[in-house]
PDB file of C-alpha atoms in Angstrom:
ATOM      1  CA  UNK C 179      -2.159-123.345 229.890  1.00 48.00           C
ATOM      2  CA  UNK C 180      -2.435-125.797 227.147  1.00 56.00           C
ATOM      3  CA  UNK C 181      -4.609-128.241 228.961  1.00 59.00           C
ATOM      4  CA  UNK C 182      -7.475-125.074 229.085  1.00 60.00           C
ATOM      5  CA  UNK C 183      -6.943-124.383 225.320  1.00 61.00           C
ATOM      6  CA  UNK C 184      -7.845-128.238 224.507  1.00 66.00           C
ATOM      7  CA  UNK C 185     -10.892-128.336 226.714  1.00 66.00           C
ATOM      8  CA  UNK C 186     -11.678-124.853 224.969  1.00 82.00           C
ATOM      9  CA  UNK C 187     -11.084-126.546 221.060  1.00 81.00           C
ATOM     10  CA  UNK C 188     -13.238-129.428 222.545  1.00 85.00           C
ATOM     11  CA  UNK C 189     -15.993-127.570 223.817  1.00 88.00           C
ATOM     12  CA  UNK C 190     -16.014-125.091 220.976  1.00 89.00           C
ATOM     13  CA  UNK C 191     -15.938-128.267 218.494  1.00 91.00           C
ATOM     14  CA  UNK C 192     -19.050-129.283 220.251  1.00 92.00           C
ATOM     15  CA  UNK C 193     -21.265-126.432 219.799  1.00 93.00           C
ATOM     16  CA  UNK C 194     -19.871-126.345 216.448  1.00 94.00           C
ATOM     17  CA  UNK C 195     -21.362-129.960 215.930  1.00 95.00           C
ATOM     18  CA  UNK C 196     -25.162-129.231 217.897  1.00 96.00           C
ATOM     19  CA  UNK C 197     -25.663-125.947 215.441  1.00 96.00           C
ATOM     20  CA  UNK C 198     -25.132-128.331 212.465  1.00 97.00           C
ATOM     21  CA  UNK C 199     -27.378-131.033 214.002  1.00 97.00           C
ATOM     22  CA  UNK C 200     -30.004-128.022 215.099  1.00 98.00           C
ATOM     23  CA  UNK C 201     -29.250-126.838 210.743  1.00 98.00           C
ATOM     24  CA  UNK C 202     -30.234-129.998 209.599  1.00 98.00           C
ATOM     25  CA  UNK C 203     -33.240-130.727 212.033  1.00 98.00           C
ATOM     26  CA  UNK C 204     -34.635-127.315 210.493  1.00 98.00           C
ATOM     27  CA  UNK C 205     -33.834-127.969 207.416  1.00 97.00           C
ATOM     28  CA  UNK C 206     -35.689-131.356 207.661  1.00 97.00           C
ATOM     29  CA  UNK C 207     -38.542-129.947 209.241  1.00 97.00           C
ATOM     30  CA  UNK C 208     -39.411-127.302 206.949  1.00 97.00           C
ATOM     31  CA  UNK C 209     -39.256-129.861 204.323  1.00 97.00           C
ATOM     32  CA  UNK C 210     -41.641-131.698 205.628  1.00 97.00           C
ATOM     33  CA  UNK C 211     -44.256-129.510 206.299  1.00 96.00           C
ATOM     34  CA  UNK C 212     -43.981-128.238 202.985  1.00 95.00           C
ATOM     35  CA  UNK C 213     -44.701-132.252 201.689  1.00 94.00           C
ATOM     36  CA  UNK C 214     -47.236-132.238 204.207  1.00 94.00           C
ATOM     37  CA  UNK C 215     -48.855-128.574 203.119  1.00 91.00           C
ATOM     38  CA  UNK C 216     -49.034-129.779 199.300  1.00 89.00           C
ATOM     39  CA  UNK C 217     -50.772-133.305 200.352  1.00 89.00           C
ATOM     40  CA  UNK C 218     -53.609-131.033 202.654  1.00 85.00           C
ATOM     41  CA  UNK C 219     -54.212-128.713 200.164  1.00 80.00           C
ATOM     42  CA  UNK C 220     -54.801-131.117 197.195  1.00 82.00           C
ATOM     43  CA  UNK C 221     -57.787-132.424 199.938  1.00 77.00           C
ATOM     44  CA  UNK C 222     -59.336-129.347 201.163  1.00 71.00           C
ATOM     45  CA  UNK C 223     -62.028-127.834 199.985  1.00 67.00           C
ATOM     46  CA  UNK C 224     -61.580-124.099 198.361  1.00 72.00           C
ATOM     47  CA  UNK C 225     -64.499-122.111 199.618  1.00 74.00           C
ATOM     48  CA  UNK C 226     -65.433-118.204 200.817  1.00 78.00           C
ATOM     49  CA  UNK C 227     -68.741-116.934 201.912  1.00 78.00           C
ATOM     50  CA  UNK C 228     -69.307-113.544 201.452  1.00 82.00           C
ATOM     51  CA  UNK C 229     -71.533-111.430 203.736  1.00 85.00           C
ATOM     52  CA  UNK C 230     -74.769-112.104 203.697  1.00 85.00           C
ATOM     53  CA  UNK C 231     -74.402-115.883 203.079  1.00 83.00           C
ATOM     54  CA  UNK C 232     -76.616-118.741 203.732  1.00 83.00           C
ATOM     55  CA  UNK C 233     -75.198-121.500 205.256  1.00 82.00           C
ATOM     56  CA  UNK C 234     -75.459-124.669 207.662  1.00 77.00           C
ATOM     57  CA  UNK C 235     -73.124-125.027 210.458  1.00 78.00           C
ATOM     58  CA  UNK C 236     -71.476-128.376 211.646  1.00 75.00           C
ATOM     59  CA  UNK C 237     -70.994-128.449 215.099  1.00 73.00           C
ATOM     60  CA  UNK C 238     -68.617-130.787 216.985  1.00 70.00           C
ATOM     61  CA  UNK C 239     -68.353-132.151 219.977  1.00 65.00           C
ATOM     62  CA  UNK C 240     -65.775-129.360 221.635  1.00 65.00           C
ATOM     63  CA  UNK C 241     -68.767-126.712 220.308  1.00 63.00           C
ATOM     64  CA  UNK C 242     -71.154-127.467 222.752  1.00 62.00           C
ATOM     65  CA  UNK C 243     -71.251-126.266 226.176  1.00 63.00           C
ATOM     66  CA  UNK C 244     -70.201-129.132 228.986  1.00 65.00           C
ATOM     67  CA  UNK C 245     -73.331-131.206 229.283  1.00 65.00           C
ATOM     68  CA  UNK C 246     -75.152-130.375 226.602  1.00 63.00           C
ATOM     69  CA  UNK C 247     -73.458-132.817 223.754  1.00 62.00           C
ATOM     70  CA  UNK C 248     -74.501-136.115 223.440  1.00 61.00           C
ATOM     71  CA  UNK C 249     -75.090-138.811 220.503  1.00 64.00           C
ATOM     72  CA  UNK C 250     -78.139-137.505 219.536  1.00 64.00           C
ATOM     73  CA  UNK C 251     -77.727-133.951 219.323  1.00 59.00           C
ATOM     74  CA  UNK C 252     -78.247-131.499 216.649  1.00 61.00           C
ATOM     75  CA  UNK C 253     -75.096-131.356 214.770  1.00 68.00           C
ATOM     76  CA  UNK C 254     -76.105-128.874 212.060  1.00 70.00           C
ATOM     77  CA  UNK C 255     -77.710-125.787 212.496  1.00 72.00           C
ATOM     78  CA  UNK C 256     -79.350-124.566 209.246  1.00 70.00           C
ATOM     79  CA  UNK C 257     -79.508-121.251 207.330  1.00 80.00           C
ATOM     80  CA  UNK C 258     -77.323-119.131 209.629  1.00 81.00           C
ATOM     81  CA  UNK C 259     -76.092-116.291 208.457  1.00 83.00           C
ATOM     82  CA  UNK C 260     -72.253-114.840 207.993  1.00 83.00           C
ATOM     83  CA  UNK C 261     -72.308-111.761 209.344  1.00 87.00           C
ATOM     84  CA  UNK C 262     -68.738-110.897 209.354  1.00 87.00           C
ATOM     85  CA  UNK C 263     -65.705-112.264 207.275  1.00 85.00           C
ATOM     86  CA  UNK C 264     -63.079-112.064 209.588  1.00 87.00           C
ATOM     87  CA  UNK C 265     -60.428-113.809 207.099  1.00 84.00           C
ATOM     88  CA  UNK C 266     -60.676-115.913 204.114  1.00 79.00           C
ATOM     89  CA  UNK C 267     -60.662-118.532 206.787  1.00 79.00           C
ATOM     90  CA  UNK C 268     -62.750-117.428 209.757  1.00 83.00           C
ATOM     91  CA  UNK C 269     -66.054-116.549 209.809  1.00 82.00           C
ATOM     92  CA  UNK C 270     -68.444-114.867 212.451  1.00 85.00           C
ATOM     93  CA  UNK C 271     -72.313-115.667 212.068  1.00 82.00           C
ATOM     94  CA  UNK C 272     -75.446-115.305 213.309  1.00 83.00           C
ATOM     95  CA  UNK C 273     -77.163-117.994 215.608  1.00 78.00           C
ATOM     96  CA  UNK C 274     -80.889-118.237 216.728  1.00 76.00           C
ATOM     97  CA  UNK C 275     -80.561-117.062 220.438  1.00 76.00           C
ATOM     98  CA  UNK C 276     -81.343-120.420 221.712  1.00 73.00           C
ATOM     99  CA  UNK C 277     -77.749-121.833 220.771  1.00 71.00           C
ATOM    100  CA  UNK C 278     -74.996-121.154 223.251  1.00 70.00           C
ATOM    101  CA  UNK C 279     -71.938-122.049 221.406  1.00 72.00           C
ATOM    102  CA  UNK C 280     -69.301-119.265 219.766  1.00 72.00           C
ATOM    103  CA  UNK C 281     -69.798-117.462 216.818  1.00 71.00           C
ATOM    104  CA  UNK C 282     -66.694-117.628 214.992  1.00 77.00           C
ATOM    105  CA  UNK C 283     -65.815-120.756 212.645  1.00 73.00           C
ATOM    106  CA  UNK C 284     -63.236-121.962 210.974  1.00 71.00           C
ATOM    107  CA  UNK C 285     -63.937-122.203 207.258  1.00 68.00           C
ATOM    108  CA  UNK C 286     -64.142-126.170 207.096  1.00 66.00           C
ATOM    109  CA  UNK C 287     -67.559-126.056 209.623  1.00 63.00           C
ATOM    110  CA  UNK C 288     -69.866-124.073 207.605  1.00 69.00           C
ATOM    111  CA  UNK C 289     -71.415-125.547 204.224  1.00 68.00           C
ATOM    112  CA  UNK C 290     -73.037-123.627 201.824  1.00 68.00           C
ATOM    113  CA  UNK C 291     -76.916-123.572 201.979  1.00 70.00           C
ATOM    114  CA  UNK C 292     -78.393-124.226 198.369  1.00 73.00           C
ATOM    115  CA  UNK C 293     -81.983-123.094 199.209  1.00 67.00           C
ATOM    116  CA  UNK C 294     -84.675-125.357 199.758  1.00 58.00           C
ATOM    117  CA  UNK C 295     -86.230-127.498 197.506  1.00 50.00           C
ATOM    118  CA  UNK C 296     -89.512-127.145 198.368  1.00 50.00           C
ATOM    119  CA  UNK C 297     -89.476-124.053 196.453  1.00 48.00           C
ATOM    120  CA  UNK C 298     -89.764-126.267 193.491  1.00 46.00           C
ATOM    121  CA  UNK C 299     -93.224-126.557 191.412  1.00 47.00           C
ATOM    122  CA  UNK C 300     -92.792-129.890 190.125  1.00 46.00           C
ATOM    123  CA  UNK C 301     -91.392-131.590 193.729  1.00 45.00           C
ATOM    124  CA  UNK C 302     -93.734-135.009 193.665  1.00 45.00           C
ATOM    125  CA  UNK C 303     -93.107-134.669 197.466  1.00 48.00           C
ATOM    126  CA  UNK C 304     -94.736-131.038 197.661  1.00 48.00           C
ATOM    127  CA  UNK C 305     -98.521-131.907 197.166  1.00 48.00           C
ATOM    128  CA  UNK C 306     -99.924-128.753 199.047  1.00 50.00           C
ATOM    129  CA  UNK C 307    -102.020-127.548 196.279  1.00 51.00           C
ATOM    130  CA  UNK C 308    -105.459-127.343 196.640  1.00 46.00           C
ATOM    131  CA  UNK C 309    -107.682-130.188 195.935  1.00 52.00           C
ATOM    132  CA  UNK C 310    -104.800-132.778 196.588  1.00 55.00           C
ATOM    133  CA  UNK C 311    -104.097-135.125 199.338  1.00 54.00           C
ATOM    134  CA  UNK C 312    -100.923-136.894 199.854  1.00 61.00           C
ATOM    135  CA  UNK C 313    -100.069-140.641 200.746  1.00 63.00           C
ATOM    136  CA  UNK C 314     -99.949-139.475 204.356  1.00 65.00           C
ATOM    137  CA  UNK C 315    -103.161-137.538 204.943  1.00 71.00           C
ATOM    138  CA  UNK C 316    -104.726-140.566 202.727  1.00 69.00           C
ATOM    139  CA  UNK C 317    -104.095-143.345 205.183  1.00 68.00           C
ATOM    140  CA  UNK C 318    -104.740-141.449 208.391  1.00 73.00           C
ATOM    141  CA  UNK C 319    -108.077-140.980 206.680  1.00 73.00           C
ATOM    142  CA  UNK C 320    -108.474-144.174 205.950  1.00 72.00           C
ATOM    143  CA  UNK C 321    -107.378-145.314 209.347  1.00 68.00           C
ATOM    144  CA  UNK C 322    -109.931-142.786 211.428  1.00 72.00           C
ATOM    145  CA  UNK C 323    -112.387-144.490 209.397  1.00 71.00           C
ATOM    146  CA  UNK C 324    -112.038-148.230 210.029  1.00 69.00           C
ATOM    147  CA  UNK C 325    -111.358-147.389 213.383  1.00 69.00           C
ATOM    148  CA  UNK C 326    -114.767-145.062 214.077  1.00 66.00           C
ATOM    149  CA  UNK C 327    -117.164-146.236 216.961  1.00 52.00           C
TER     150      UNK C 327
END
């Protein structure tokens, strides 16, 4: 009888010792990701869209449909708008119909869109008023012609 208590104390000292390795795993685990929460959120950016929103959309390689990535594809998408705000960090918007690709991102994809700035009067690159010509229009005149028969 005293031979099945031992193997019992044994047994019962061993599962004794696994739930304080198993305590101290946990213990180091949830340490860490706290050290590791604190260093991402010193990096990431802070930002919410509200309904309505502007923005461009970053696309990456897993958004695209199998076969359509490659190197020289699109990879933002501009002024889309956020329809829905599904949580502070997911966001459902609005594609042209042409793009097959889901319509819920994650918070990091979309950046805010800051208008254009061709709305701007004094833009030296915005030369559409009347009576002007720009460098462009300039030399293809210039070009047509020298180059007349």
């Amino acid at each position: 009888m005293s031979d099945k208590t031992r193997v019992h104390g044994k047994a019962a000292d061993f599962i004794h010792g696994l739930q304080k390795i198993h305590e101290a795993v946990q213990n180091n685990l949830e340490k860490d990701a706290r050290k590791y929460k604190t260093a991402v959120d010193r990096r990431s950016r802070h930002v919410e869209f509200e309904v309505g929103d502007f923005v461009w959309v970053v696309l990456t390689k897993d958004s695209f449909s199998v076969g359509d990535y490659h190197k020289l594809a699109t990879k933002k998408i501009g002024t889309v708008e956020v329809v829905e705000k599904i949580n502070p960090n997911a966001y459902r918007l609005k594609f042209p119909c042409h793009i097959r690709t889901a319509d819920v991102f994650n918070v990091n994809h979309p950046i805010p869109y800051a208008g254009d700035s061709s709305d701007d009067d004094d833009s030296m690159a915005n030369s559409l008023n009347l009576g002007e010509n720009d460098a462009a229009e300039d030399m293809t005149n210039r070009y047509l012609k020298k180059n007349m028969f």
